[in-house]
């Protein structure tokens, strides 16, 4: 058995899944990144930049 990863546009995914199912292939979809996950990643990046001195610390005026 062989495992491979394919990255396609969302619009093409349905067609590709249909073809793979005809070959009885096991399809594993990765969960999509949520908006909250993206916001947390951005916040962690900002914290790292503040700690390294690249940007100034945030104040209550920034909220």
Coordinates of N, CA and C in Angstrom, one line a residue:
X1 N 0.8 -1.2 0.0 CA 0.0 0.0 0.0 C 0.9 1.2 0.0
X2 N 0.5 2.3 -0.7 CA 1.2 3.5 -0.8 C 0.4 4.7 -0.3
X3 N 1.0 5.6 0.4 CA 0.4 6.8 0.9 C 1.0 8.0 0.3
X4 N 0.1 8.9 -0.2 CA 0.7 10.2 -0.8 C -0.3 11.3 -0.4
X5 N 0.3 12.5 -0.5 CA -0.5 13.7 -0.1 C -0.7 14.5 -1.4
X6 N -1.9 15.0 -1.6 CA -2.2 15.8 -2.8 C -2.9 17.1 -2.3
X7 N -2.4 18.2 -2.8 CA -3.1 19.5 -2.4 C -3.7 20.1 -3.7
X8 N -5.1 20.3 -3.6 CA -5.8 20.8 -4.7 C -6.7 21.9 -4.3
X9 N -7.2 22.7 -5.2 CA -8.1 23.8 -4.9 C -9.4 23.2 -4.3
X10 N -10.1 24.0 -3.5 CA -11.3 23.5 -2.9 C -12.3 23.2 -3.9
X11 N -12.3 23.9 -5.0 CA -13.3 23.7 -6.1 C -13.1 22.4 -6.8
X12 N -11.9 21.9 -6.8 CA -11.5 20.6 -7.5 C -11.6 19.4 -6.6
X13 N -11.7 19.6 -5.3 CA -11.7 18.5 -4.3 C -12.8 17.5 -4.5
X14 N -14.0 18.0 -4.8 CA -15.1 17.1 -4.9 C -14.9 16.1 -6.1
X15 N -14.4 16.6 -7.2 CA -14.1 15.7 -8.3 C -13.0 14.6 -8.0
X16 N -12.0 15.1 -7.4 CA -10.9 14.2 -7.0 C -11.3 13.2 -6.0
X17 N -12.1 13.6 -5.0 CA -12.6 12.6 -4.0 C -13.5 11.5 -4.7
X18 N -14.3 11.9 -5.7 CA -15.2 11.0 -6.4 C -14.3 9.9 -7.1
X19 N -13.3 10.4 -7.8 CA -12.4 9.5 -8.5 C -11.7 8.5 -7.5
X20 N -11.2 9.1 -6.4 CA -10.5 8.2 -5.5 C -11.4 7.2 -4.8
X21 N -12.6 7.5 -4.6 CA -13.6 6.6 -4.0 C -13.9 5.4 -4.9
X22 N -13.8 5.7 -6.2 CA -14.0 4.6 -7.2 C -12.9 3.5 -7.1
X23 N -11.7 4.0 -6.7 CA -10.6 3.0 -6.5 C -10.6 2.5 -5.0
X24 N -11.6 2.8 -4.3 CA -11.8 2.4 -2.9 C -10.6 2.9 -2.0
X25 N -10.1 4.1 -2.3 CA -9.0 4.7 -1.6 C -9.5 5.3 -0.3
X26 N -8.6 5.2 0.7 CA -8.9 5.8 2.0 C -8.6 7.3 1.9
X27 N -9.5 8.1 2.2 CA -9.3 9.6 2.1 C -9.3 10.2 3.5
X28 N -8.3 10.9 3.8 CA -8.2 11.6 5.1 C -8.1 13.1 4.8
X29 N -9.0 13.8 5.3 CA -9.0 15.3 5.1 C -8.4 15.9 6.3
X30 N -7.5 16.9 6.1 CA -7.0 17.7 7.2 C -8.0 18.7 7.7
X31 N -8.1 19.0 9.0 CA -9.1 20.0 9.4 C -8.6 21.4 8.9
X32 N -9.6 22.2 8.6 CA -9.2 23.5 8.1 C -8.9 24.4 9.3
X33 N -8.0 25.4 9.1 CA -7.6 26.3 10.2 C -8.8 27.3 10.4
X34 N -9.2 27.3 11.7 CA -10.3 28.3 12.0 C -9.7 29.7 12.2
X35 N -10.7 30.6 12.2 CA -10.3 32.0 12.3 C -9.7 32.2 13.7
X36 N -10.2 31.5 14.7 CA -9.6 31.6 16.1 C -8.2 31.2 16.1
X37 N -7.9 30.1 15.4 CA -6.5 29.5 15.4 C -5.6 30.6 14.7
X38 N -6.0 31.2 13.7 CA -5.2 32.2 13.0 C -5.0 33.4 13.9
X39 N -6.0 33.8 14.7 CA -5.8 34.9 15.6 C -4.8 34.6 16.7
X40 N -4.9 33.4 17.2 CA -4.0 32.9 18.3 C -2.5 32.9 17.8
X41 N -2.4 32.4 16.5 CA -1.0 32.4 15.9 C -0.5 33.8 15.8
X42 N -1.3 34.7 15.3 CA -0.9 36.1 15.2 C -0.5 36.7 16.5
X43 N -1.3 36.4 17.6 CA -1.0 37.0 18.9 C 0.3 36.4 19.4
X44 N 0.6 35.2 19.2 CA 1.8 34.6 19.7 C 3.0 35.2 18.9
X45 N 2.8 35.5 17.7 CA 3.9 36.1 16.9 C 4.2 37.5 17.4
X46 N 3.1 38.3 17.8 CA 3.3 39.6 18.4 C 4.0 39.5 19.7
X47 N 3.6 38.6 20.5 CA 4.3 38.4 21.8 C 5.8 38.2 21.6
X48 N 6.1 37.3 20.7 CA 7.5 37.0 20.4 C 8.3 38.3 19.9
X49 N 7.6 39.1 19.1 CA 8.2 40.4 18.6 C 8.4 41.4 19.7
X50 N 7.4 41.4 20.7 CA 7.5 42.3 21.8 C 8.7 41.9 22.7
X51 N 8.8 40.6 22.9 CA 9.9 40.1 23.7 C 11.3 40.3 23.1
X52 N 11.4 40.3 21.8 CA 12.7 40.5 21.1 C 12.9 42.0 20.9
X53 N 12.0 42.8 21.2 CA 12.2 44.3 21.0 C 11.9 44.8 19.6
X54 N 11.3 43.9 18.8 CA 11.0 44.4 17.4 C 9.8 45.4 17.4
X55 N 8.9 45.2 18.3 CA 7.7 46.1 18.4 C 7.6 46.5 19.8
X56 N 6.9 47.7 20.1 CA 6.7 48.1 21.4 C 5.5 47.3 22.1
X57 N 5.5 47.3 23.4 CA 4.5 46.6 24.1 C 3.2 47.3 23.9
X58 N 2.1 46.6 23.9 CA 0.8 47.1 23.8 C 0.3 47.8 25.0
X59 N -0.6 48.8 24.9 CA -1.1 49.4 26.1 C -2.7 49.3 26.0
X60 N -3.3 49.8 27.0 CA -4.8 49.8 27.0 C -5.4 50.7 25.9
X61 N -4.6 51.6 25.4 CA -5.1 52.5 24.3 C -5.2 51.7 23.0
X62 N -4.4 50.6 22.9 CA -4.4 49.7 21.7 C -5.6 48.8 21.7
X63 N -6.3 48.7 22.7 CA -7.5 47.8 22.8 C -8.7 48.4 22.2

